[in-house]
Tab-separated table of C-alpha atoms in Angstrom:
chain	number	residue	atom	x	y	z
A	16	MET	CA	103.867	105.111	103.965
A	17	THR	CA	106.632	102.736	104.993
A	18	GLU	CA	107.226	101.590	108.559
A	19	ILE	CA	110.350	99.789	109.755
A	20	THR	CA	111.289	98.440	113.184
A	21	VAL	CA	114.964	98.296	114.092
A	22	ASN	CA	115.827	96.041	116.993
A	23	SER	CA	119.340	97.049	117.990
A	24	THR	CA	120.088	94.131	120.276
A	25	LEU	CA	123.709	95.166	120.885
A	26	CYS	CA	122.712	98.472	122.475
A	27	GLY	CA	119.280	97.357	123.672
A	28	PHE	CA	117.191	99.931	121.787
A	29	VAL	CA	114.174	99.380	119.561
A	30	HIS	CA	113.454	102.120	117.024
A	31	LYS	CA	110.317	102.660	114.933
A	32	ILE	CA	110.986	104.456	111.657
A	33	ARG	CA	108.158	105.828	109.521
A	34	GLY	CA	108.377	107.700	106.270
A	35	ASN	CA	106.664	108.682	103.086
A	36	MET	CA	107.508	110.419	99.850
A	37	LYS	CA	106.311	114.005	99.389
A	38	GLY	CA	107.463	115.532	96.136
A	39	SER	CA	111.206	115.008	95.827
A	40	LYS	CA	111.725	114.489	99.568
A	41	ILE	CA	111.175	111.567	101.899
A	42	ILE	CA	109.738	112.697	105.239
A	43	VAL	CA	111.094	110.441	107.994
A	44	ASP	CA	110.193	110.312	111.680
A	45	ILE	CA	111.854	108.022	114.214
A	46	GLU	CA	110.461	106.960	117.586
A	47	THR	CA	113.455	106.036	119.696
A	48	PRO	CA	114.720	105.965	123.279
A	49	CYS	CA	118.285	106.651	122.028
A	50	GLU	CA	119.463	110.215	122.664
A	51	LYS	CA	121.758	110.204	119.639
A	52	ILE	CA	119.032	109.056	117.249
A	53	GLN	CA	116.627	111.603	118.761
A	54	LYS	CA	118.944	114.331	117.424
A	55	PHE	CA	117.892	113.459	113.872
A	56	SER	CA	114.511	111.861	114.530
A	57	HIS	CA	112.724	114.084	111.986
A	58	MET	CA	114.233	114.532	108.546
A	59	GLU	CA	113.094	115.837	105.189
A	60	ILE	CA	115.501	113.887	103.029
A	61	PRO	CA	116.152	114.937	99.429
A	62	MET	CA	115.755	111.704	97.457
A	63	MET	CA	118.788	112.378	95.273
A	64	GLU	CA	121.003	112.793	98.359
A	65	THR	CA	120.608	109.125	99.346
A	66	MET	CA	122.342	107.530	96.370
A	67	ASP	CA	126.003	107.727	97.406
A	68	ILE	CA	127.428	106.414	100.678
A	69	LYS	CA	129.933	109.254	101.079
A	70	ASP	CA	127.896	112.322	100.117
A	71	ASN	CA	124.692	111.202	101.758
A	72	TYR	CA	122.140	113.272	103.682
A	73	VAL	CA	121.266	110.490	106.155
A	74	MET	CA	124.879	109.538	106.839
A	75	ASN	CA	125.766	113.197	107.375
A	76	LYS	CA	122.954	113.561	109.930
A	77	ALA	CA	124.117	110.384	111.714
A	78	LYS	CA	127.661	111.750	111.785
A	79	GLU	CA	126.472	115.086	113.204
A	80	ALA	CA	124.588	113.188	115.940
A	81	GLN	CA	127.763	111.186	116.681
A	82	CYS	CA	126.124	107.825	116.044
A	83	SER	CA	128.248	104.761	116.453
A	84	SER	CA	129.618	103.410	113.176
A	85	ASN	CA	127.799	100.102	113.790
A	86	CYS	CA	124.382	101.736	114.375
A	87	LEU	CA	121.703	100.070	112.266
A	88	VAL	CA	119.344	103.067	112.179
A	89	PRO	CA	121.024	105.043	109.358
A	90	CYS	CA	121.027	101.929	107.175
A	91	ALA	CA	117.365	101.315	107.978
A	92	VAL	CA	116.497	104.917	107.086
A	93	LEU	CA	118.292	104.503	103.758
A	94	ASN	CA	116.356	101.300	103.091
A	95	LEU	CA	113.126	103.162	103.846
A	96	CYS	CA	114.181	105.879	101.386
A	97	LYS	CA	114.840	103.289	98.680
A	98	LEU	CA	111.406	101.766	99.289
A	99	GLU	CA	109.571	105.099	99.275
A	100	SER	CA	111.365	106.347	96.160
A	101	GLY	CA	110.707	103.111	94.275
A	102	PHE	CA	114.334	102.015	93.923
A	103	VAL	CA	113.466	98.855	95.869
A	104	ALA	CA	110.095	97.195	95.386
A	105	LYS	CA	107.920	97.163	98.498
A	106	SER	CA	106.711	93.698	97.495
A	107	LEU	CA	110.321	92.446	97.581
A	108	ALA	CA	110.891	93.944	101.033
A	109	LYS	CA	107.618	92.483	102.313
A	110	LYS	CA	108.593	89.058	100.967
A	111	ALA	CA	112.097	89.263	102.511
A	112	GLY	CA	110.637	90.309	105.863
A	113	SER	CA	113.903	91.391	107.436
A	114	ILE	CA	117.602	91.948	107.052
A	115	GLU	CA	119.847	90.485	109.705
A	116	ILE	CA	123.397	90.264	110.927
A	117	VAL	CA	124.213	86.933	112.511
A	118	PHE	CA	127.255	86.581	114.750
A	119	ASP	CA	128.048	82.986	113.811
A	120	GLU	CA	131.318	82.717	115.652
A	121	VAL	CA	132.635	85.276	118.098
């Protein structure tokens, strides 16, 4: 089981994403106050459909829900998928702690 918190400070939402690998699919559930994210808050994601950015199950679901192009949730879900499928080591993610975008000069 992997659990990720996304703090979307630009829109003011905090999302809790949980997922685990079952067979060849990653089962993902998202707790969120965002109506758009709620539209795809439960997914059974085929592992092999997370490899490409264009033909990607998660990105297609985000598009269908009309997510903003700067929404961090689809990226976080993809990171969870990489962790659950073993393409990124959980120990590396734990050591890194977080990924961030810093607006140095605006």
